[in-house]
Structures are given as C-alpha cells and as structure tokens.
Amino acid sequence: MTFEDLPTTPRSEELLDKAFSRAARTGRAKSPYEAQEAMLRTAANILSDNLENVVTAWPDFDYVDPFYYELADAIVEVDELRQALSEVTWASRQIEEFRSEYTTKIRNSDTDTARKHRKQAFARMADIMDEIEDDLLEIGQARDQLKTLPDIRPDEPAIVVAGYPNVGKSSFVNYVTNARNEIESYPFTTKAVQVGHFEHDRIRYQIVDTPGILDRPQEERNGIERQAVSALEHLADAVLFVLDASGDCGYPLESQLELLAEVESRFDAPIITVCNKSDRSTEAEADVYMSITEEENIEEVLDMVVEAIDWETDLPPSRNA
C-alpha cells in the first residue's frame, strides 16, 4: 500500500537532542582537538541522514496511482506536502554543507579555535532545524492521516457500490464478503469507506462501500467528499448502484434516480443498476432485482458485475477447466 509503511516523522527537537548527545559521547573518546571534528561529523551525519530518510520514505507523487493521489490531495493537499518535503531536503543539504565548511576550519585551527568553530556549526545546525520545525510537524500529520486510507490495490478489479443510505449497500457488501470476514473499515471524511473482497474464477475482486460519499447529490457533498468521488472515478472498474423502490429507505425513488443519473454522468465504468428489497417492490427499472433479506438473486448480481468488468488475468488455466 502506498502510505501504509511510512515511518513516524521525528520532531526537530528530538533530532537535535539525538545528534548533540551522540556527538558528546563521541567527543569523550577523543583528544580535545580531535573531539571537535568527530563531534561535528557525528551531529551533522545524524541530522542530514535522518532528514533525508524523512523525505525518501515518501513515494514520488508523480508516480502515485491517480486514485491514491486524489485521496491524498483531498486530505492533506499534496502541493503543500511537497513543499514541506522540499524544505526538509534543503535542510539536509545545508547541514551537509556546514559539515564540509567547518571541517576545513577545524583542521586549520588550534584546539580553542576549533572548539569555537564546532560550537558555531552546532548553532547554525540548530537554526536550520528551527526553520523546518513546522515542516516536520506537517509531514508527520500528513503521515498519520494518510496511513488510515483504505488498502485498495489499483491492480485488482474494483467494484464501487453507490446509492442512498439504507437501500442495502452495506448489507450487500457484508453478505458477499462475510464468509471470510474480510470486511474492513477505514476512517474517511465523516464516516468510513468499507472495503471487502470476494473471489470469482480465481480472481480477487475488491468491493468498496462509500457511506458519506456516493450516497447523496453533488451539491450536498463538501470539498473533501467531492474530491473523494474523483478518486473513485479512477478506481472503479464497475459501479453497482442500489435502488430501493419500496420507500423503506426514507428517500423517494425520484431522488434515487436523480443520484443514479449523476453517477452515470461521472463514471466511465460500466454501471449495474440493482433494485434491492424486490420482495417488497420491483417498481423501478433496473438491470437486476434482488433481496438481501430473502437471499434472492445475490449471486446473479455478482455474476452480472463480474461479466461487465470482464477482467483479464495472467493466471494459467485451471487443470479442472
């Protein structure tokens, strides 16, 4: 997963304490003159290396899958995160330059002057770390937020489930994934994206329920939720739109059909319209009718959406085929 393994981002004060305390221990093992250069190198290496590690732990956003890029940008604003990472890169290189500059000065000095040069170098390093204190905090906050994104693989077929609340979306997702207890919830916007999996002909399909995102019209979504819809457009290999013609969901059929029309206008992927609660009402035009409570036509719905995706796999044919 793109952001799941990001390490904890250290704070400026934490790195300075680590660098200077390690430098002090290094200096105690040397003569007073040799100690100055050894302390300088130790502190500079710890700071520059740790700052570089902060930056290199992040993926290059130019190559991040569009789905994850859109979600990340909705939550943390990628341009601002990139700027913070750029500042940390600058700080790492500045500290490396200080190391080279003051190494030369120390080598051309007596012990007392070398000590003054080393202290001056430490002060300048501390100033640099103070400058990027907010950048490190921003990167750390971004890391904490993005680690909660759903673990969705763009290289596996994905089915996005849409429709108004209480029409049976979550019940359907729970039903088709319940046998392996693979349903997972991830905090996003004001509710949670739910991701489950099922297998069909040795292909693993991801099924994504989107409460708080694709369950109401565009004008009722906030900025983050609208951008999340854009992310789902990149992800979906098919959309399963669930209707409830019985009215039990609390939303009129007319409103549900208006949301369906909006989804159809936004997604290029095949859209399968499912009328749930068909044991109570079938008074809605749909591709297929099912009832979760009566366990009717659920497999037919899965077969239809799998056929619509028509996913090609590189797996060898089964020996039983």
mmCIF file of C-alpha atoms in Angstrom:
data_model
loop_
_atom_site.group_PDB
_atom_site.id
_atom_site.type_symbol
_atom_site.label_atom_id
_atom_site.label_comp_id
_atom_site.label_asym_id
_atom_site.label_seq_id
_atom_site.Cartn_x
_atom_site.Cartn_y
_atom_site.Cartn_z
ATOM 1 C CA MET A 1 0.000 0.000 0.000
ATOM 2 C CA THR A 2 1.252 3.458 -0.899
ATOM 3 C CA PHE A 3 1.238 5.156 2.534
ATOM 4 C CA GLU A 4 0.817 2.269 4.968
ATOM 5 C CA ASP A 5 4.514 1.791 5.762
ATOM 6 C CA LEU A 6 5.514 5.426 6.244
ATOM 7 C CA PRO A 7 7.668 5.686 9.395
ATOM 8 C CA THR A 8 6.949 8.086 12.229
ATOM 9 C CA THR A 9 8.278 11.566 11.444
ATOM 10 C CA PRO A 10 10.735 12.846 14.077
ATOM 11 C CA ARG A 11 10.404 16.334 15.535
ATOM 12 C CA SER A 12 13.177 18.938 15.238
ATOM 13 C CA GLU A 13 13.869 18.967 18.970
ATOM 14 C CA GLU A 14 14.021 15.176 19.043
ATOM 15 C CA LEU A 15 16.612 15.077 16.242
ATOM 16 C CA LEU A 16 18.744 17.806 17.810
ATOM 17 C CA ASP A 17 18.800 16.017 21.165
ATOM 18 C CA LYS A 18 19.801 12.788 19.461
ATOM 19 C CA ALA A 19 22.506 14.406 17.329
ATOM 20 C CA PHE A 20 24.130 16.515 20.059
ATOM 21 C CA SER A 21 24.033 13.842 22.770
ATOM 22 C CA ARG A 22 25.575 11.292 20.407
ATOM 23 C CA ALA A 23 28.201 13.854 19.411
ATOM 24 C CA ALA A 24 29.070 14.486 23.064
ATOM 25 C CA ARG A 25 29.619 10.765 23.663
ATOM 26 C CA THR A 26 31.817 10.580 20.572
ATOM 27 C CA GLY A 27 33.891 13.540 21.746
ATOM 28 C CA ARG A 28 34.642 11.994 25.119
ATOM 29 C CA ALA A 29 36.581 9.206 23.444
ATOM 30 C CA LYS A 30 38.925 11.604 21.621
ATOM 31 C CA SER A 31 41.634 14.122 22.464
ATOM 32 C CA PRO A 32 40.306 17.694 22.871
ATOM 33 C CA TYR A 33 41.429 18.668 19.374
ATOM 34 C CA GLU A 34 40.242 15.503 17.612
ATOM 35 C CA ALA A 35 36.984 15.648 19.520
ATOM 36 C CA GLN A 36 35.852 18.817 17.742
ATOM 37 C CA GLU A 37 35.874 17.315 14.256
ATOM 38 C CA ALA A 38 34.452 13.987 15.486
ATOM 39 C CA MET A 39 31.575 15.770 17.242
ATOM 40 C CA LEU A 40 30.890 17.904 14.175
ATOM 41 C CA ARG A 41 30.741 14.914 11.847
ATOM 42 C CA THR A 42 28.605 12.841 14.201
ATOM 43 C CA ALA A 43 25.980 15.544 14.717
ATOM 44 C CA ALA A 44 25.889 16.586 11.059
ATOM 45 C CA ASN A 45 25.600 12.997 9.825
ATOM 46 C CA ILE A 46 22.758 12.162 12.211
ATOM 47 C CA LEU A 47 20.800 15.268 11.252
ATOM 48 C CA SER A 48 21.342 15.120 7.492
ATOM 49 C CA ASP A 49 20.764 11.358 7.266
ATOM 50 C CA ASN A 50 17.573 11.441 9.334
ATOM 51 C CA LEU A 51 16.179 14.361 7.353
ATOM 52 C CA GLU A 52 16.971 12.615 4.089
ATOM 53 C CA ASN A 53 15.227 9.480 5.383
ATOM 54 C CA VAL A 54 12.101 11.523 6.146
ATOM 55 C CA VAL A 55 11.929 12.601 2.510
ATOM 56 C CA THR A 56 12.885 9.334 0.798
ATOM 57 C CA ALA A 57 10.301 7.381 2.819
ATOM 58 C CA TRP A 58 7.567 9.144 0.831
ATOM 59 C CA PRO A 59 6.580 7.978 -2.649
ATOM 60 C CA ASP A 60 7.176 10.216 -5.642
ATOM 61 C CA PHE A 61 3.735 11.756 -6.181
ATOM 62 C CA ASP A 62 4.406 11.981 -9.923
ATOM 63 C CA TYR A 63 4.115 8.184 -9.974
ATOM 64 C CA VAL A 64 1.430 7.599 -7.342
ATOM 65 C CA ASP A 65 -1.689 5.934 -8.725
ATOM 66 C CA PRO A 66 -4.335 8.589 -9.538
ATOM 67 C CA PHE A 67 -6.756 7.055 -7.036
ATOM 68 C CA TYR A 68 -4.350 7.491 -4.131
ATOM 69 C CA TYR A 69 -3.159 10.876 -5.399
ATOM 70 C CA GLU A 70 -6.701 12.241 -5.400
ATOM 71 C CA LEU A 71 -7.437 10.880 -1.936
ATOM 72 C CA ALA A 72 -4.155 12.226 -0.551
ATOM 73 C CA ASP A 73 -4.771 15.622 -2.104
ATOM 74 C CA ALA A 74 -8.267 15.715 -0.623
ATOM 75 C CA ILE A 75 -6.929 15.131 2.868
ATOM 76 C CA VAL A 76 -3.552 16.875 3.091
ATOM 77 C CA GLU A 77 -3.127 18.974 -0.100
ATOM 78 C CA VAL A 78 -0.269 17.342 -1.954
ATOM 79 C CA ASP A 79 1.324 20.613 -3.132
ATOM 80 C CA GLU A 80 1.756 21.792 0.459
ATOM 81 C CA LEU A 81 3.151 18.412 1.493
ATOM 82 C CA ARG A 82 5.601 18.506 -1.401
ATOM 83 C CA GLN A 83 6.753 21.966 -0.312
ATOM 84 C CA ALA A 84 7.351 20.737 3.229
ATOM 85 C CA LEU A 85 9.352 17.774 1.924
ATOM 86 C CA SER A 86 11.358 20.144 -0.269
ATOM 87 C CA GLU A 87 12.215 22.287 2.772
ATOM 88 C CA VAL A 88 13.451 19.216 4.636
ATOM 89 C CA THR A 89 15.628 18.250 1.650
ATOM 90 C CA TRP A 90 17.091 21.750 1.646
ATOM 91 C CA ALA A 91 17.839 21.492 5.386
ATOM 92 C CA SER A 92 19.609 18.156 4.947
ATOM 93 C CA ARG A 93 21.849 19.602 2.238
ATOM 94 C CA GLN A 94 22.561 22.763 4.243
ATOM 95 C CA ILE A 95 23.754 20.691 7.169
ATOM 96 C CA GLU A 96 25.999 18.682 4.854
ATOM 97 C CA GLU A 97 27.498 21.944 3.613
ATOM 98 C CA PHE A 98 28.079 23.099 7.209
ATOM 99 C CA ARG A 99 29.886 19.828 7.888
ATOM 100 C CA SER A 100 32.275 20.379 4.970
ATOM 101 C CA GLU A 101 32.784 24.075 5.718
ATOM 102 C CA TYR A 102 33.544 23.642 9.418
ATOM 103 C CA THR A 103 35.622 20.503 8.956
ATOM 104 C CA THR A 104 38.032 22.600 6.908
ATOM 105 C CA LYS A 105 38.017 25.392 9.508
ATOM 106 C CA ILE A 106 38.652 22.997 12.395
ATOM 107 C CA ARG A 107 41.566 21.337 10.628
ATOM 108 C CA ASN A 108 43.218 24.727 10.162
ATOM 109 C CA SER A 109 42.800 25.806 13.791
ATOM 110 C CA ASP A 110 44.254 25.224 17.227
ATOM 111 C CA THR A 111 42.181 23.443 19.882
ATOM 112 C CA ASP A 112 40.449 26.517 21.339
ATOM 113 C CA THR A 113 39.574 27.938 17.927
ATOM 114 C CA ALA A 114 38.438 24.508 16.723
ATOM 115 C CA ARG A 115 36.075 24.326 19.693
ATOM 116 C CA LYS A 116 34.620 27.734 18.773
ATOM 117 C CA HIS A 117 34.124 26.620 15.170
ATOM 118 C CA ARG A 118 32.383 23.441 16.289
ATOM 119 C CA LYS A 119 30.037 25.382 18.593
ATOM 120 C CA GLN A 120 29.279 27.822 15.793
ATOM 121 C CA ALA A 121 28.453 24.916 13.481
ATOM 122 C CA PHE A 122 26.138 23.424 16.109
ATOM 123 C CA ALA A 123 24.345 26.767 16.487
ATOM 124 C CA ARG A 124 23.800 27.056 12.739
ATOM 125 C CA MET A 125 22.511 23.487 12.577
ATOM 126 C CA ALA A 126 20.072 24.268 15.379
ATOM 127 C CA ASP A 127 18.873 27.339 13.464
ATOM 128 C CA ILE A 128 18.232 25.204 10.388
ATOM 129 C CA MET A 129 16.276 22.688 12.450
ATOM 130 C CA ASP A 130 14.194 25.503 13.947
ATOM 131 C CA GLU A 131 13.358 26.689 10.417
ATOM 132 C CA ILE A 132 11.911 23.331 9.422
ATOM 133 C CA GLU A 133 10.143 22.586 12.703
ATOM 134 C CA ASP A 134 6.721 23.321 11.211
ATOM 135 C CA ASP A 135 7.548 21.394 8.035
ATOM 136 C CA LEU A 136 8.369 18.263 10.027
ATOM 137 C CA LEU A 137 5.156 18.653 12.002
ATOM 138 C CA GLU A 138 3.158 18.996 8.777
ATOM 139 C CA ILE A 139 4.800 15.909 7.297
ATOM 140 C CA GLY A 140 4.110 13.956 10.480
ATOM 141 C CA GLN A 141 0.458 14.963 10.492
ATOM 142 C CA ALA A 142 0.121 14.030 6.808
ATOM 143 C CA ARG A 143 1.668 10.651 7.519
ATOM 144 C CA ASP A 144 -0.753 9.987 10.392
ATOM 145 C CA GLN A 145 -3.758 10.885 8.233
ATOM 146 C CA LEU A 146 -2.732 9.016 5.094
ATOM 147 C CA LYS A 147 -1.903 5.782 6.926
ATOM 148 C CA THR A 148 -5.655 5.403 7.520
ATOM 149 C CA LEU A 149 -6.538 5.336 3.828
ATOM 150 C CA PRO A 150 -8.181 2.138 2.626
ATOM 151 C CA ASP A 151 -5.836 -0.556 1.411
ATOM 152 C CA ILE A 152 -7.110 -0.737 -2.140
ATOM 153 C CA ARG A 153 -4.998 -2.223 -4.914
ATOM 154 C CA PRO A 154 -5.286 -0.480 -8.267
ATOM 155 C CA ASP A 155 -4.034 -3.655 -9.976
ATOM 156 C CA GLU A 156 -7.075 -5.654 -8.820
ATOM 157 C CA PRO A 157 -10.616 -5.168 -10.174
ATOM 158 C CA ALA A 158 -12.719 -2.871 -8.007
ATOM 159 C CA ILE A 159 -16.490 -2.574 -7.689
ATOM 160 C CA VAL A 160 -17.776 0.683 -6.216
ATOM 161 C CA VAL A 161 -21.185 0.424 -4.542
ATOM 162 C CA ALA A 162 -23.349 3.566 -4.660
ATOM 163 C CA GLY A 163 -26.863 4.582 -3.691
ATOM 164 C CA TYR A 164 -28.765 6.409 -0.973
ATOM 165 C CA PRO A 165 -28.449 5.376 2.704
ATOM 166 C CA ASN A 166 -30.468 2.389 3.905
ATOM 167 C CA VAL A 167 -31.041 0.929 0.421
ATOM 168 C CA GLY A 168 -28.974 -2.156 1.316
ATOM 169 C CA LYS A 169 -25.460 -1.295 0.125
ATOM 170 C CA SER A 170 -23.658 -2.280 3.315
ATOM 171 C CA SER A 171 -25.835 -5.352 3.733
ATOM 172 C CA PHE A 172 -24.848 -6.469 0.245
ATOM 173 C CA VAL A 173 -21.136 -5.856 0.855
ATOM 174 C CA ASN A 174 -21.302 -7.659 4.188
ATOM 175 C CA TYR A 175 -23.166 -10.581 2.638
ATOM 176 C CA VAL A 176 -20.761 -11.222 -0.236
ATOM 177 C CA THR A 177 -17.643 -10.841 1.950
ATOM 178 C CA ASN A 178 -18.920 -12.245 5.249
ATOM 179 C CA ALA A 179 -17.807 -15.828 4.643
ATOM 180 C CA ARG A 180 -14.154 -14.809 5.017
ATOM 181 C CA ASN A 181 -14.796 -11.927 7.419
ATOM 182 C CA GLU A 182 -12.726 -9.674 5.158
ATOM 183 C CA ILE A 183 -14.719 -6.500 5.538
ATOM 184 C CA GLU A 184 -12.556 -3.633 6.819
ATOM 185 C CA SER A 185 -13.495 -0.068 7.714
ATOM 186 C CA TYR A 186 -11.215 2.910 7.263
ATOM 187 C CA PRO A 187 -11.943 6.380 8.638
ATOM 188 C CA PHE A 188 -12.508 8.862 5.836
ATOM 189 C CA THR A 189 -14.458 12.115 5.664
ATOM 190 C CA THR A 190 -17.209 11.955 8.307
ATOM 191 C CA LYS A 191 -17.857 8.231 8.018
ATOM 192 C CA ALA A 192 -15.890 5.227 6.734
ATOM 193 C CA VAL A 193 -15.003 3.654 3.437
ATOM 194 C CA GLN A 194 -15.613 -0.079 3.689
ATOM 195 C CA VAL A 195 -13.522 -2.444 1.612
ATOM 196 C CA GLY A 196 -14.263 -6.124 1.249
ATOM 197 C CA HIS A 197 -13.123 -8.887 -1.098
ATOM 198 C CA PHE A 198 -14.558 -11.901 -2.845
ATOM 199 C CA GLU A 199 -13.119 -14.355 -5.362
ATOM 200 C CA HIS A 200 -14.621 -15.394 -8.661
ATOM 201 C CA ASP A 201 -12.841 -17.761 -11.060
ATOM 202 C CA ARG A 202 -9.585 -17.321 -9.070
ATOM 203 C CA ILE A 203 -9.684 -13.533 -9.424
ATOM 204 C CA ARG A 204 -9.915 -11.426 -6.276
ATOM 205 C CA TYR A 205 -12.387 -8.568 -6.568
ATOM 206 C CA GLN A 206 -12.438 -5.552 -4.297
ATOM 207 C CA ILE A 207 -15.841 -4.200 -3.341
ATOM 208 C CA VAL A 208 -15.987 -0.677 -1.958
ATOM 209 C CA ASP A 209 -18.911 0.739 0.015
ATOM 210 C CA THR A 210 -18.844 4.527 0.253
ATOM 211 C CA PRO A 211 -21.100 5.866 3.013
ATOM 212 C CA GLY A 212 -20.903 9.647 3.182
ATOM 213 C CA ILE A 213 -19.596 9.973 -0.375
ATOM 214 C CA LEU A 214 -21.750 8.407 -3.079
ATOM 215 C CA ASP A 215 -24.958 8.396 -1.083
ATOM 216 C CA ARG A 216 -26.227 11.902 -1.770
ATOM 217 C CA PRO A 217 -26.206 14.550 -4.522
ATOM 218 C CA GLN A 218 -23.098 16.505 -5.505
ATOM 219 C CA GLU A 219 -24.365 19.785 -4.017
ATOM 220 C CA GLU A 220 -24.626 18.171 -0.565
ATOM 221 C CA ARG A 221 -21.009 16.972 -0.504
ATOM 222 C CA ASN A 222 -18.201 19.015 0.985
ATOM 223 C CA GLY A 223 -14.924 19.674 -0.826
ATOM 224 C CA ILE A 224 -13.151 16.612 0.534
ATOM 225 C CA GLU A 225 -16.077 14.354 -0.352
ATOM 226 C CA ARG A 226 -16.264 15.752 -3.887
ATOM 227 C CA GLN A 227 -12.571 15.033 -4.377
ATOM 228 C CA ALA A 228 -13.071 11.561 -2.965
ATOM 229 C CA VAL A 229 -15.634 10.951 -5.711
ATOM 230 C CA SER A 230 -12.984 11.988 -8.244
ATOM 231 C CA ALA A 231 -10.646 9.430 -6.716
ATOM 232 C CA LEU A 232 -13.276 6.706 -7.012
ATOM 233 C CA GLU A 233 -13.692 7.546 -10.696
ATOM 234 C CA HIS A 234 -10.064 6.450 -11.192
ATOM 235 C CA LEU A 235 -10.595 3.280 -9.168
ATOM 236 C CA ALA A 236 -13.914 1.841 -10.343
ATOM 237 C CA ASP A 237 -13.935 -0.973 -12.875
ATOM 238 C CA ALA A 238 -17.695 -1.158 -12.369
ATOM 239 C CA VAL A 239 -20.301 0.653 -10.297
ATOM 240 C CA LEU A 240 -23.119 -1.181 -8.557
ATOM 241 C CA PHE A 241 -25.937 1.307 -7.979
ATOM 242 C CA VAL A 242 -28.500 0.068 -5.469
ATOM 243 C CA LEU A 243 -32.115 1.299 -5.542
ATOM 244 C CA ASP A 244 -34.927 0.754 -3.051
ATOM 245 C CA ALA A 245 -38.304 1.092 -4.742
ATOM 246 C CA SER A 246 -40.171 0.140 -1.575
ATOM 247 C CA GLY A 247 -39.558 3.520 0.065
ATOM 248 C CA ASP A 248 -38.347 1.871 3.280
ATOM 249 C CA CYS A 249 -35.009 3.658 2.971
ATOM 250 C CA GLY A 250 -36.668 7.001 3.612
ATOM 251 C CA TYR A 251 -35.794 8.549 0.237
ATOM 252 C CA PRO A 252 -38.207 8.827 -2.692
ATOM 253 C CA LEU A 253 -37.422 6.822 -5.796
ATOM 254 C CA GLU A 254 -37.264 10.041 -7.826
ATOM 255 C CA SER A 255 -34.352 11.308 -5.729
ATOM 256 C CA GLN A 256 -32.589 7.964 -6.046
ATOM 257 C CA LEU A 257 -32.910 8.064 -9.832
ATOM 258 C CA GLU A 258 -31.506 11.613 -9.898
ATOM 259 C CA LEU A 259 -28.444 10.388 -7.990
ATOM 260 C CA LEU A 260 -28.164 7.480 -10.429
ATOM 261 C CA ALA A 261 -28.161 9.910 -13.349
ATOM 262 C CA GLU A 262 -25.368 11.917 -11.693
ATOM 263 C CA VAL A 263 -23.272 8.771 -11.164
ATOM 264 C CA GLU A 264 -23.852 7.730 -14.787
ATOM 265 C CA SER A 265 -22.627 11.117 -15.976
ATOM 266 C CA ARG A 266 -19.422 10.944 -13.923
ATOM 267 C CA PHE A 267 -18.210 7.364 -14.239
ATOM 268 C CA ASP A 268 -16.863 5.816 -17.424
ATOM 269 C CA ALA A 269 -17.011 2.326 -15.905
ATOM 270 C CA PRO A 270 -19.998 0.022 -16.522
ATOM 271 C CA ILE A 271 -22.903 0.757 -14.161
ATOM 272 C CA ILE A 272 -25.167 -2.056 -12.989
ATOM 273 C CA THR A 273 -28.466 -0.897 -11.513
ATOM 274 C CA VAL A 274 -29.806 -3.198 -8.793
ATOM 275 C CA CYS A 275 -33.265 -2.952 -7.275
ATOM 276 C CA ASN A 276 -32.937 -4.314 -3.748
ATOM 277 C CA LYS A 277 -35.825 -5.347 -1.479
ATOM 278 C CA SER A 278 -37.516 -6.851 -4.511
ATOM 279 C CA ASP A 279 -39.634 -8.955 -2.155
ATOM 280 C CA ARG A 280 -41.396 -5.681 -1.281
ATOM 281 C CA SER A 281 -41.332 -3.741 -4.539
ATOM 282 C CA THR A 282 -39.988 -4.019 -8.088
ATOM 283 C CA GLU A 283 -41.433 -0.725 -9.250
ATOM 284 C CA ALA A 284 -38.114 0.585 -10.547
ATOM 285 C CA GLU A 285 -36.411 -0.099 -13.847
ATOM 286 C CA ALA A 286 -33.195 -1.980 -13.110
ATOM 287 C CA ASP A 287 -30.708 -4.406 -14.630
ATOM 288 C CA VAL A 288 -31.361 -6.971 -11.924
ATOM 289 C CA TYR A 289 -33.633 -7.422 -8.898
ATOM 290 C CA MET A 290 -32.529 -8.898 -5.593
ATOM 291 C CA SER A 291 -33.468 -9.202 -1.937
ATOM 292 C CA ILE A 292 -30.724 -9.361 0.660
ATOM 293 C CA THR A 293 -33.131 -10.318 3.433
ATOM 294 C CA GLU A 294 -34.565 -13.183 1.372
ATOM 295 C CA GLU A 295 -31.136 -14.052 -0.117
ATOM 296 C CA GLU A 296 -32.558 -13.871 -3.621
ATOM 297 C CA ASN A 297 -30.512 -13.200 -6.792
ATOM 298 C CA ILE A 298 -27.371 -12.128 -4.926
ATOM 299 C CA GLU A 299 -25.148 -14.481 -6.926
ATOM 300 C CA GLU A 300 -26.797 -13.254 -10.123
ATOM 301 C CA VAL A 301 -25.810 -9.697 -9.206
ATOM 302 C CA LEU A 302 -22.200 -10.763 -8.657
ATOM 303 C CA ASP A 303 -22.151 -12.681 -11.946
ATOM 304 C CA MET A 304 -23.510 -9.669 -13.796
ATOM 305 C CA VAL A 305 -20.960 -7.218 -12.399
ATOM 306 C CA VAL A 306 -18.072 -9.651 -12.960
ATOM 307 C CA GLU A 307 -19.169 -10.110 -16.569
ATOM 308 C CA ALA A 308 -19.386 -6.334 -17.012
ATOM 309 C CA ILE A 309 -15.812 -5.895 -15.763
ATOM 310 C CA ASP A 310 -14.505 -8.710 -17.967
ATOM 311 C CA TRP A 311 -11.167 -8.728 -16.124
ATOM 312 C CA GLU A 312 -8.317 -10.484 -17.920
ATOM 313 C CA THR A 313 -5.877 -12.424 -15.772
ATOM 314 C CA ASP A 314 -2.419 -13.799 -16.464
ATOM 315 C CA LEU A 315 -3.109 -16.883 -14.343
ATOM 316 C CA PRO A 316 -2.736 -20.221 -16.166
ATOM 317 C CA PRO A 317 -5.992 -22.042 -16.881
ATOM 318 C CA SER A 318 -7.262 -24.345 -14.159
ATOM 319 C CA ARG A 319 -6.461 -28.058 -14.623
ATOM 320 C CA ASN A 320 -10.117 -28.767 -13.932
ATOM 321 C CA ALA A 321 -11.268 -26.488 -16.739
#
